[in-house]
mmCIF file of C-alpha atoms in Angstrom:
data_model
loop_
_atom_site.group_PDB
_atom_site.id
_atom_site.type_symbol
_atom_site.label_atom_id
_atom_site.label_comp_id
_atom_site.label_asym_id
_atom_site.label_seq_id
_atom_site.Cartn_x
_atom_site.Cartn_y
_atom_site.Cartn_z
ATOM 1 C CA MET A 1 30.201 156.519 225.369
ATOM 2 C CA SER A 2 30.316 159.215 222.654
ATOM 3 C CA PHE A 3 33.203 161.653 222.467
ATOM 4 C CA LYS A 4 30.830 164.547 223.141
ATOM 5 C CA SER A 5 29.715 162.978 226.410
ATOM 6 C CA ILE A 6 33.354 162.420 227.348
ATOM 7 C CA ILE A 7 34.062 166.114 226.811
ATOM 8 C CA GLN A 8 31.035 167.129 228.876
ATOM 9 C CA ASP A 9 32.045 164.754 231.657
ATOM 10 C CA MET A 10 35.556 166.124 231.596
ATOM 11 C CA LYS A 11 34.308 169.716 231.754
ATOM 12 C CA GLY A 12 32.262 168.786 234.800
ATOM 13 C CA GLU A 13 35.282 167.253 236.467
ATOM 14 C CA PHE A 14 37.673 170.167 236.038
ATOM 15 C CA GLY A 15 34.817 172.626 236.554
ATOM 16 C CA SER A 16 34.163 171.272 240.036
ATOM 17 C CA ILE A 17 37.892 171.203 240.761
ATOM 18 C CA SER A 18 38.191 174.754 239.514
ATOM 19 C CA ARG A 19 35.353 175.935 241.732
ATOM 20 C CA LYS A 20 36.851 174.232 244.766
ATOM 21 C CA GLY A 21 40.363 175.523 244.263
ATOM 22 C CA PHE A 22 39.924 178.894 242.561
ATOM 23 C CA GLY A 23 36.737 180.273 244.072
ATOM 24 C CA LEU A 24 38.265 182.275 246.927
ATOM 25 C CA ARG A 25 40.824 185.045 246.545
ATOM 26 C CA SER A 26 41.631 186.989 249.722
ATOM 27 C CA ARG A 27 42.830 184.366 252.194
ATOM 28 C CA SER A 28 45.945 183.759 254.221
ATOM 29 C CA LEU A 29 48.869 181.778 252.817
ATOM 30 C CA LYS A 30 48.003 178.795 254.982
ATOM 31 C CA LEU A 31 44.461 178.630 253.641
ATOM 32 C CA VAL A 32 45.757 178.947 250.077
ATOM 33 C CA GLU A 33 48.075 175.998 250.657
ATOM 34 C CA ASP A 34 45.151 173.980 252.040
ATOM 35 C CA GLU A 35 43.107 174.785 248.965
ATOM 36 C CA SER A 36 46.011 173.678 246.742
ATOM 37 C CA MET A 37 46.093 170.337 248.526
ATOM 38 C CA THR A 38 42.340 170.035 247.949
ATOM 39 C CA ILE A 39 42.880 170.510 244.223
ATOM 40 C CA VAL A 40 45.593 167.855 244.107
ATOM 41 C CA ASP A 41 43.470 165.382 246.083
ATOM 42 C CA ALA A 42 40.445 166.039 243.893
ATOM 43 C CA LEU A 43 42.523 165.520 240.760
ATOM 44 C CA LYS A 44 43.949 162.244 242.074
ATOM 45 C CA GLN A 45 40.451 160.983 242.758
ATOM 46 C CA SER A 46 39.281 162.074 239.310
ATOM 47 C CA CYS A 47 38.813 159.485 236.594
ATOM 48 C CA TRP A 48 41.110 161.621 234.406
ATOM 49 C CA ALA A 49 44.131 161.276 236.702
ATOM 50 C CA ASN A 50 45.562 158.210 234.951
ATOM 51 C CA MET A 51 44.583 159.128 231.397
ATOM 52 C CA PRO A 52 47.320 158.329 228.822
ATOM 53 C CA PRO A 53 49.160 161.523 227.781
ATOM 54 C CA GLU A 54 48.312 161.054 224.086
ATOM 55 C CA LEU A 55 44.593 160.754 224.809
ATOM 56 C CA LEU A 56 44.684 163.683 227.248
ATOM 57 C CA ARG A 57 46.330 165.896 224.626
ATOM 58 C CA ASP A 58 43.754 164.878 222.039
ATOM 59 C CA VAL A 59 40.869 165.705 224.398
ATOM 60 C CA LEU A 60 42.368 169.079 225.322
ATOM 61 C CA MET A 61 42.965 169.889 221.654
ATOM 62 C CA ARG A 62 39.301 169.203 220.887
ATOM 63 C CA ILE A 63 38.187 171.398 223.775
ATOM 64 C CA GLU A 64 40.410 174.240 222.552
ATOM 65 C CA ALA A 65 39.091 173.911 219.000
ATOM 66 C CA SER A 66 35.435 173.816 220.065
ATOM 67 C CA GLU A 67 35.508 176.789 222.468
ATOM 68 C CA CYS A 68 36.417 179.637 220.105
ATOM 69 C CA THR A 69 34.690 182.609 221.731
ATOM 70 C CA TRP A 70 34.075 183.989 225.196
ATOM 71 C CA PRO A 71 32.456 183.078 227.569
ATOM 72 C CA PRO A 72 32.713 179.400 226.442
ATOM 73 C CA ARG A 73 36.496 179.826 226.056
ATOM 74 C CA LYS A 74 36.798 180.022 229.840
ATOM 75 C CA ASN A 75 36.769 176.204 229.715
ATOM 76 C CA VAL A 76 40.164 176.348 227.978
ATOM 77 C CA VAL A 77 41.483 178.502 230.821
ATOM 78 C CA SER A 78 39.973 176.134 233.380
ATOM 79 C CA CYS A 79 41.873 173.260 231.778
ATOM 80 C CA ALA A 80 45.125 175.210 232.096
ATOM 81 C CA GLY A 81 44.364 175.827 235.766
ATOM 82 C CA VAL A 82 43.868 172.181 236.793
ATOM 83 C CA CYS A 83 47.533 171.334 237.319
ATOM 84 C CA ARG A 84 50.990 172.074 235.978
ATOM 85 C CA ASN A 85 50.904 169.179 233.513
ATOM 86 C CA TRP A 86 47.600 170.296 231.978
ATOM 87 C CA ARG A 87 48.834 173.875 231.881
ATOM 88 C CA GLU A 88 51.960 172.997 229.912
ATOM 89 C CA ILE A 89 49.891 171.033 227.402
ATOM 90 C CA MET A 90 47.407 173.910 226.976
ATOM 91 C CA LYS A 91 50.226 176.414 226.515
ATOM 92 C CA GLU A 92 51.508 174.281 223.644
ATOM 93 C CA ILE A 93 48.061 173.859 222.099
ATOM 94 C CA VAL A 94 46.825 177.456 222.366
ATOM 95 C CA LYS A 95 48.427 179.632 219.688
ATOM 96 C CA ASN A 96 49.248 183.287 220.210
ATOM 97 C CA PRO A 97 46.882 185.949 218.787
ATOM 98 C CA GLU A 98 49.102 186.534 215.764
ATOM 99 C CA LEU A 99 48.350 183.022 214.503
ATOM 100 C CA SER A 100 44.929 182.311 216.006
ATOM 101 C CA GLY A 101 43.329 185.743 216.311
ATOM 102 C CA LYS A 102 42.086 184.738 219.794
ATOM 103 C CA LEU A 103 42.776 186.219 223.227
ATOM 104 C CA THR A 104 42.920 183.390 225.752
ATOM 105 C CA PHE A 105 45.482 183.934 228.517
ATOM 106 C CA PRO A 106 46.445 187.317 230.066
ATOM 107 C CA ILE A 107 49.819 187.264 228.291
ATOM 108 C CA SER A 108 47.851 187.444 225.020
ATOM 109 C CA LEU A 109 47.292 191.120 225.812
ATOM 110 C CA LYS A 110 51.040 191.751 225.521
ATOM 111 C CA GLN A 111 51.416 189.828 222.252
ATOM 112 C CA PRO A 112 50.920 191.147 218.678
ATOM 113 C CA GLY A 113 47.396 190.951 217.280
ATOM 114 C CA SER A 114 46.290 188.804 214.376
ATOM 115 C CA ARG A 115 47.705 189.301 210.894
ATOM 116 C CA GLY A 116 45.351 190.599 208.239
ATOM 117 C CA SER A 117 42.293 191.160 210.443
ATOM 118 C CA LEU A 118 41.387 193.559 213.230
ATOM 119 C CA ILE A 119 40.627 192.274 216.728
ATOM 120 C CA GLN A 120 37.526 194.195 217.783
ATOM 121 C CA CYS A 121 37.333 195.636 221.303
ATOM 122 C CA TYR A 122 35.654 198.540 223.014
ATOM 123 C CA ILE A 123 36.332 200.907 225.902
ATOM 124 C CA LYS A 124 33.913 202.067 228.598
ATOM 125 C CA ARG A 125 34.721 205.342 230.331
ATOM 126 C CA ASN A 126 33.672 206.220 233.879
ATOM 127 C CA ARG A 127 33.966 209.994 234.186
ATOM 128 C CA SER A 128 33.428 210.227 237.946
ATOM 129 C CA ALA A 129 35.957 207.504 238.838
ATOM 130 C CA GLN A 130 38.290 208.488 235.969
ATOM 131 C CA THR A 131 38.654 204.859 234.946
ATOM 132 C CA TYR A 132 38.633 203.133 231.565
ATOM 133 C CA HIS A 133 37.788 199.469 231.015
ATOM 134 C CA LEU A 134 38.702 197.542 227.889
ATOM 135 C CA TYR A 135 36.456 194.674 226.740
ATOM 136 C CA LEU A 136 36.670 192.147 223.945
ATOM 137 C CA SER A 137 33.860 192.537 221.369
ATOM 138 C CA TRP A 138 30.522 194.111 222.128
ATOM 139 C CA ASN A 139 26.943 193.791 220.980
ATOM 140 C CA GLN A 140 25.025 197.061 221.314
ATOM 141 C CA ALA A 141 21.763 195.105 221.509
ATOM 142 C CA SER A 142 22.996 193.165 224.549
ATOM 143 C CA ASN A 143 23.409 194.290 228.149
ATOM 144 C CA ASP A 144 26.535 192.145 228.503
ATOM 145 C CA ASP A 145 29.760 194.150 228.569
ATOM 146 C CA GLY A 146 31.698 191.369 226.896
ATOM 147 C CA LYS A 147 35.001 189.871 228.032
ATOM 148 C CA PHE A 148 36.975 192.126 230.383
ATOM 149 C CA LEU A 149 40.590 192.632 229.293
ATOM 150 C CA LEU A 150 42.264 195.655 230.906
ATOM 151 C CA ALA A 151 41.570 198.585 233.210
ATOM 152 C CA ALA A 152 43.191 202.015 233.457
ATOM 153 C CA LYS A 153 42.940 204.808 236.003
ATOM 154 C CA LYS A 154 43.810 208.449 235.429
ATOM 155 C CA CYS A 155 46.118 209.999 238.033
ATOM 156 C CA ARG A 156 46.739 213.743 237.767
ATOM 157 C CA ARG A 157 50.076 215.114 238.925
ATOM 158 C CA ALA A 158 51.584 218.600 239.081
ATOM 159 C CA THR A 159 53.478 218.429 235.790
ATOM 160 C CA CYS A 160 52.045 215.361 234.062
ATOM 161 C CA THR A 161 49.229 212.831 233.976
ATOM 162 C CA ASP A 162 49.619 209.077 234.472
ATOM 163 C CA TYR A 163 47.259 206.357 233.291
ATOM 164 C CA ILE A 164 47.957 203.229 235.350
ATOM 165 C CA ILE A 165 47.077 200.053 233.417
ATOM 166 C CA SER A 166 46.149 196.846 235.224
ATOM 167 C CA LEU A 167 44.754 193.381 234.602
ATOM 168 C CA SER A 168 42.264 193.924 237.436
ATOM 169 C CA PRO A 169 39.396 196.450 237.521
ATOM 170 C CA GLU A 170 39.379 196.363 241.343
ATOM 171 C CA ASP A 171 43.100 196.961 241.955
ATOM 172 C CA VAL A 172 44.470 199.610 239.580
ATOM 173 C CA SER A 173 47.698 200.711 241.240
ATOM 174 C CA LYS A 174 51.377 200.573 240.441
ATOM 175 C CA GLY A 175 52.146 198.455 243.509
ATOM 176 C CA SER A 176 49.666 195.766 242.520
ATOM 177 C CA SER A 177 50.679 192.348 241.187
ATOM 178 C CA THR A 178 48.285 192.998 238.285
ATOM 179 C CA TYR A 179 50.069 196.192 237.179
ATOM 180 C CA ILE A 180 51.426 195.800 233.633
ATOM 181 C CA GLY A 181 52.333 199.331 232.552
ATOM 182 C CA LYS A 182 51.342 202.959 232.309
ATOM 183 C CA LEU A 183 50.932 205.934 229.980
ATOM 184 C CA ARG A 184 52.480 209.274 230.980
ATOM 185 C CA SER A 185 51.816 212.662 229.359
ATOM 186 C CA ASN A 186 53.630 215.978 229.506
ATOM 187 C CA PHE A 187 52.000 219.115 230.933
ATOM 188 C CA LEU A 188 50.547 220.260 227.597
ATOM 189 C CA GLY A 189 49.203 216.835 226.688
ATOM 190 C CA THR A 190 51.136 216.803 223.412
ATOM 191 C CA LYS A 191 53.702 214.097 224.157
ATOM 192 C CA PHE A 192 53.123 210.701 225.766
ATOM 193 C CA THR A 193 55.300 207.740 226.699
ATOM 194 C CA ILE A 194 54.058 204.171 227.109
ATOM 195 C CA TYR A 195 55.913 202.220 229.797
ATOM 196 C CA ASP A 196 55.847 198.452 230.133
ATOM 197 C CA ALA A 197 56.391 196.807 233.508
ATOM 198 C CA GLN A 198 58.795 194.340 231.914
ATOM 199 C CA PRO A 199 61.118 194.459 228.909
ATOM 200 C CA SER A 200 59.952 193.177 225.568
ATOM 201 C CA ASN A 201 61.940 190.528 223.733
ATOM 202 C CA GLY A 202 63.130 193.223 221.377
ATOM 203 C CA GLY A 203 64.988 194.998 224.159
ATOM 204 C CA VAL A 204 64.333 198.566 225.291
ATOM 205 C CA LEU A 205 66.090 200.973 227.595
ATOM 206 C CA ALA A 206 65.048 200.499 231.214
ATOM 207 C CA THR A 207 64.232 203.455 233.438
ATOM 208 C CA LYS A 208 63.942 203.129 237.177
ATOM 209 C CA CYS A 209 61.998 205.262 239.589
ATOM 210 C CA ARG A 210 65.071 205.503 241.859
ATOM 211 C CA PRO A 211 68.730 205.866 240.781
ATOM 212 C CA PHE A 212 70.674 202.624 240.791
ATOM 213 C CA ARG A 213 73.256 202.232 243.525
ATOM 214 C CA PRO A 214 75.923 199.526 243.225
ATOM 215 C CA GLY A 215 75.768 197.072 246.063
ATOM 216 C CA SER A 216 72.144 197.831 246.838
ATOM 217 C CA MET A 217 70.657 195.013 244.756
ATOM 218 C CA LYS A 218 67.921 193.254 246.712
ATOM 219 C CA ARG A 219 65.475 190.591 245.779
ATOM 220 C CA VAL A 220 62.322 192.356 244.636
ATOM 221 C CA SER A 221 58.935 191.103 245.786
ATOM 222 C CA PRO A 222 56.971 189.552 242.916
ATOM 223 C CA ARG A 223 54.106 191.925 243.775
ATOM 224 C CA VAL A 224 56.231 195.008 242.963
ATOM 225 C CA PRO A 225 57.075 195.923 239.344
ATOM 226 C CA ALA A 226 60.781 195.752 238.619
ATOM 227 C CA GLY A 227 60.824 198.953 236.554
ATOM 228 C CA ASN A 228 59.401 200.956 233.682
ATOM 229 C CA TYR A 229 60.509 200.207 230.139
ATOM 230 C CA PRO A 230 59.540 202.763 227.461
ATOM 231 C CA VAL A 231 58.033 200.903 224.525
ATOM 232 C CA SER A 232 56.412 203.749 222.601
ATOM 233 C CA HIS A 233 56.404 207.525 222.236
ATOM 234 C CA ILE A 234 53.284 209.367 221.053
ATOM 235 C CA SER A 235 53.255 212.972 219.902
ATOM 236 C CA TYR A 236 50.447 215.289 218.829
ATOM 237 C CA GLU A 237 51.165 218.216 216.538
ATOM 238 C CA LEU A 238 50.562 221.667 218.033
ATOM 239 C CA ASN A 239 47.217 222.926 216.809
ATOM 240 C CA VAL A 240 45.985 225.898 218.849
ATOM 241 C CA LEU A 241 42.207 226.353 218.547
ATOM 242 C CA GLY A 242 42.129 223.760 215.763
ATOM 243 C CA SER A 243 43.527 226.238 213.233
ATOM 244 C CA ARG A 244 45.342 223.464 211.367
ATOM 245 C CA GLY A 245 42.350 221.182 210.986
ATOM 246 C CA PRO A 246 41.971 217.721 212.610
ATOM 247 C CA ARG A 247 44.461 216.332 215.104
ATOM 248 C CA ARG A 248 47.711 214.968 213.770
ATOM 249 C CA MET A 249 49.550 212.312 215.738
ATOM 250 C CA GLN A 250 52.397 209.857 215.318
ATOM 251 C CA CYS A 251 53.631 206.914 217.378
ATOM 252 C CA VAL A 252 57.194 205.642 217.474
ATOM 253 C CA MET A 253 57.176 202.013 218.611
ATOM 254 C CA ASN A 254 60.543 201.587 220.346
ATOM 255 C CA ALA A 255 60.134 197.841 220.831
ATOM 256 C CA ILE A 256 58.918 196.998 217.297
ATOM 257 C CA PRO A 257 61.316 197.132 214.332
ATOM 258 C CA ALA A 258 60.072 198.577 211.046
ATOM 259 C CA SER A 259 60.998 195.251 209.419
ATOM 260 C CA ALA A 260 58.056 193.653 211.273
ATOM 261 C CA MET A 261 55.759 195.061 208.561
ATOM 262 C CA GLU A 262 57.712 193.423 205.746
ATOM 263 C CA PRO A 263 56.764 189.968 204.394
ATOM 264 C CA GLY A 264 58.170 187.429 206.813
ATOM 265 C CA GLY A 265 58.839 190.129 209.405
ATOM 266 C CA VAL A 266 58.686 189.308 213.112
ATOM 267 C CA ALA A 267 57.505 191.447 216.017
ATOM 268 C CA PRO A 268 58.790 190.873 219.587
ATOM 269 C CA THR A 269 56.458 188.561 221.495
ATOM 270 C CA GLN A 270 56.358 188.206 225.277
ATOM 271 C CA THR A 271 55.689 184.667 226.453
ATOM 272 C CA GLU A 272 55.114 185.154 230.179
ATOM 273 C CA PHE A 273 54.740 187.729 232.935
ATOM 274 C CA LEU A 274 58.059 187.958 234.746
ATOM 275 C CA VAL A 275 56.536 189.478 237.892
ATOM 276 C CA ASN A 276 53.800 186.879 238.276
ATOM 277 C CA LYS A 277 55.188 183.910 240.207
ATOM 278 C CA THR A 278 52.012 182.261 241.421
ATOM 279 C CA ASP A 279 50.654 179.058 239.960
ATOM 280 C CA SER A 280 47.030 180.066 240.443
ATOM 281 C CA PHE A 281 45.263 181.923 237.635
ATOM 282 C CA SER A 282 42.169 182.747 239.639
ATOM 283 C CA SER A 283 43.374 186.020 241.141
ATOM 284 C CA LEU A 284 43.178 187.649 237.704
ATOM 285 C CA PRO A 285 39.700 188.711 236.547
ATOM 286 C CA PHE A 286 40.799 187.981 232.968
ATOM 287 C CA PHE A 287 39.826 184.369 233.660
ATOM 288 C CA ARG A 288 36.357 185.243 234.789
ATOM 289 C CA SER A 289 33.842 185.953 232.121
ATOM 290 C CA LYS A 290 31.641 188.862 233.073
ATOM 291 C CA SER A 291 27.694 187.783 231.907
ATOM 292 C CA ALA A 292 67.331 191.820 237.166
ATOM 293 C CA ARG A 293 68.181 194.521 235.572
ATOM 294 C CA MET A 294 69.128 194.694 231.880
ATOM 295 C CA GLY A 295 72.506 195.666 230.517
ATOM 296 C CA MET A 296 72.038 199.393 230.094
ATOM 297 C CA ASP A 297 74.789 199.961 227.576
ATOM 298 C CA SER A 298 73.831 197.059 225.328
ATOM 299 C CA CYS A 299 70.138 198.030 225.363
ATOM 300 C CA GLU A 300 70.906 201.642 224.514
ATOM 301 C CA SER A 301 73.132 200.762 221.564
ATOM 302 C CA HIS A 302 70.532 198.284 220.320
ATOM 303 C CA SER A 303 67.686 200.797 220.461
ATOM 304 C CA GLU A 304 69.788 203.411 218.664
ATOM 305 C CA THR A 305 70.641 201.147 215.737
ATOM 306 C CA MET A 306 67.231 199.472 215.401
ATOM 307 C CA MET A 307 64.874 201.008 212.846
ATOM 308 C CA MET A 308 61.696 201.545 214.832
ATOM 309 C CA LEU A 309 58.185 201.179 213.501
ATOM 310 C CA MET A 310 56.381 204.504 213.080
ATOM 311 C CA LEU A 311 52.610 204.945 212.942
ATOM 312 C CA LYS A 312 50.785 208.061 211.738
ATOM 313 C CA ASN A 313 47.136 208.941 211.759
ATOM 314 C CA LYS A 314 45.327 208.525 208.462
ATOM 315 C CA ALA A 315 44.383 211.924 207.058
ATOM 316 C CA PRO A 316 40.586 212.420 206.937
ATOM 317 C CA ARG A 317 38.854 213.897 203.889
ATOM 318 C CA TRP A 318 36.501 216.839 203.860
ATOM 319 C CA HIS A 319 32.876 215.939 203.080
ATOM 320 C CA GLU A 320 31.180 218.818 201.265
ATOM 321 C CA GLN A 321 27.625 217.714 201.941
ATOM 322 C CA LEU A 322 28.138 216.972 205.639
ATOM 323 C CA GLN A 323 30.578 219.838 206.088
ATOM 324 C CA CYS A 324 32.899 217.786 208.277
ATOM 325 C CA TRP A 325 36.051 215.660 208.189
ATOM 326 C CA CYS A 326 35.359 211.970 207.511
ATOM 327 C CA LEU A 327 37.139 208.607 207.789
ATOM 328 C CA ASN A 328 35.863 205.183 206.765
ATOM 329 C CA PHE A 329 35.548 203.110 209.950
ATOM 330 C CA ASN A 330 33.429 200.428 208.225
ATOM 331 C CA GLY A 331 30.523 200.995 210.593
ATOM 332 C CA ARG A 332 32.573 200.683 213.785
ATOM 333 C CA VAL A 333 32.256 204.390 214.685
ATOM 334 C CA THR A 334 28.915 206.208 214.792
ATOM 335 C CA VAL A 335 29.556 209.517 216.617
ATOM 336 C CA ALA A 336 31.705 212.378 215.320
ATOM 337 C CA SER A 337 34.497 213.277 217.742
ATOM 338 C CA VAL A 338 37.907 214.930 217.719
ATOM 339 C CA LYS A 339 39.166 211.790 219.480
ATOM 340 C CA ASN A 340 38.464 209.467 216.513
ATOM 341 C CA PHE A 341 41.528 208.294 214.586
ATOM 342 C CA GLN A 342 43.058 205.569 212.425
ATOM 343 C CA LEU A 343 46.768 204.716 212.517
ATOM 344 C CA VAL A 344 48.729 203.299 209.595
ATOM 345 C CA ALA A 345 52.379 202.325 209.279
ATOM 346 C CA CYS A 346 54.589 204.850 207.517
ATOM 347 C CA SER A 347 57.946 204.442 205.842
ATOM 348 C CA GLY A 348 59.602 207.714 204.948
ATOM 349 C CA GLU A 349 57.086 209.843 203.094
ATOM 350 C CA GLU A 350 54.823 206.932 202.218
ATOM 351 C CA ASN A 351 51.957 205.783 204.407
ATOM 352 C CA GLY A 352 50.525 202.277 204.356
ATOM 353 C CA GLU A 353 46.922 201.485 203.534
ATOM 354 C CA ASP A 354 46.210 198.853 206.191
ATOM 355 C CA VAL A 355 44.819 200.263 209.428
ATOM 356 C CA ILE A 356 46.859 199.056 212.424
ATOM 357 C CA VAL A 357 44.793 200.747 215.158
ATOM 358 C CA GLN A 358 41.465 202.521 214.953
ATOM 359 C CA PHE A 359 39.540 204.235 217.713
ATOM 360 C CA GLY A 360 36.209 206.021 217.687
ATOM 361 C CA LYS A 361 33.142 207.065 219.615
ATOM 362 C CA VAL A 362 29.859 205.118 219.596
ATOM 363 C CA GLY A 363 28.153 206.592 222.685
ATOM 364 C CA LYS A 364 28.496 209.129 225.472
ATOM 365 C CA ASP A 365 31.095 207.043 227.291
ATOM 366 C CA ALA A 366 31.575 204.130 224.866
ATOM 367 C CA PHE A 367 34.339 203.843 222.272
ATOM 368 C CA THR A 368 35.446 201.092 219.906
ATOM 369 C CA MET A 369 39.086 200.040 219.678
ATOM 370 C CA ASP A 370 40.318 197.715 216.930
ATOM 371 C CA TYR A 371 43.912 196.616 216.404
ATOM 372 C CA GLN A 372 46.028 194.085 214.538
ATOM 373 C CA TYR A 373 49.618 192.893 214.098
ATOM 374 C CA PRO A 374 52.229 194.097 215.055
ATOM 375 C CA ILE A 375 50.541 196.027 217.902
ATOM 376 C CA SER A 376 49.399 194.320 221.103
ATOM 377 C CA ALA A 377 46.165 195.026 222.972
ATOM 378 C CA PHE A 378 48.159 196.689 225.764
ATOM 379 C CA GLN A 379 49.918 199.030 223.342
ATOM 380 C CA ALA A 380 46.716 199.829 221.425
ATOM 381 C CA PHE A 381 44.857 200.538 224.685
ATOM 382 C CA ALA A 382 47.598 202.922 225.849
ATOM 383 C CA ILE A 383 47.589 204.733 222.499
ATOM 384 C CA CYS A 384 43.814 205.185 222.719
ATOM 385 C CA LEU A 385 44.104 206.493 226.296
ATOM 386 C CA SER A 386 46.275 209.325 224.962
ATOM 387 C CA SER A 387 43.304 210.502 222.901
ATOM 388 C CA PHE A 388 41.231 210.945 226.087
ATOM 389 C CA ASP A 389 43.747 213.260 227.750
ATOM 390 C CA THR A 390 43.179 217.016 227.747
ATOM 391 C CA LYS A 391 45.352 218.738 225.145
ATOM 392 C CA ILE A 392 45.815 222.423 225.924
ATOM 393 C CA ALA A 393 47.819 223.164 222.772
ATOM 394 C CA CYS A 394 45.995 220.880 220.333
ATOM 395 C CA GLU A 395 42.374 221.997 220.391
#
């Protein structure tokens, strides 16, 4: 038997197991437990149950190397969903986006992008529902939306606007188990704060929705976010009626030190979702291809002494023939818009040349979003959402 046929046979095995165990979502706990037993029984009856660990690792490594793009990469996720043993092996084999440039598991969206190259994504806007969906890659000649990554929903309030960000396009709410953060603006739409549902490894100051009361600590349900942790602050310069030219913006990344941009620098990397305690991956649409409390004092002193990374928009140049402001998006942006921008790292008065995040319009409700290290997809998405918000004092 050739190795290729072995791989195909193996895919069929865990594919059938995956369909049996992960096909249904909204059931009672008892039914979920019954399905889990079905998975275990099916795995025990599989010819791969007694495979030597060394051979199993080699087979899984070959699967990971062969399935580089979506939707074929869903086979890698299916392997991780077979059982705990397979999952641990796949977590060791699959590298984070910084090293591989690939988005595989949901936690990849909270990890820094690849070094030296932009990860290409795009955003679809639904004006009536006030929702925004982020997808990985996109071919304008194809009807396929690409790989779904994140969803956001705009929620207007009396003095601010919130953009709730979720891993699920169907359940975009702060009380959902798929909630991972939010973007909040001030009344004028000039200042924004990005909140993460869990602290980064770099450590940030935690803010709670309710004041903390000693003695009132209770075990929080895994379906409820533990708190909001500010990881970035975005500000737009006042520019009434556009009298000062194009928009000017800057982002202070609270959770990323400025040293991350230096040779050998390291950006904080989350390795797991703290609020997700289930063993099943199927409840998250990320896997389906579409064709506690921190020490407040210590965190505050750490954030005050840490030199934070600052991003500024790249200044456009005036084109005499076209009579408009222009930026080089290398073909990724095709429609002129006040929302278009490129962000570069800045140190003092000097701005870097490498684009960290770029965002631009390609259709009526379609926008491209590209990002790279040290920014994560979640952070880049939130920054781009700030460009959609109405800015009374900036235009």
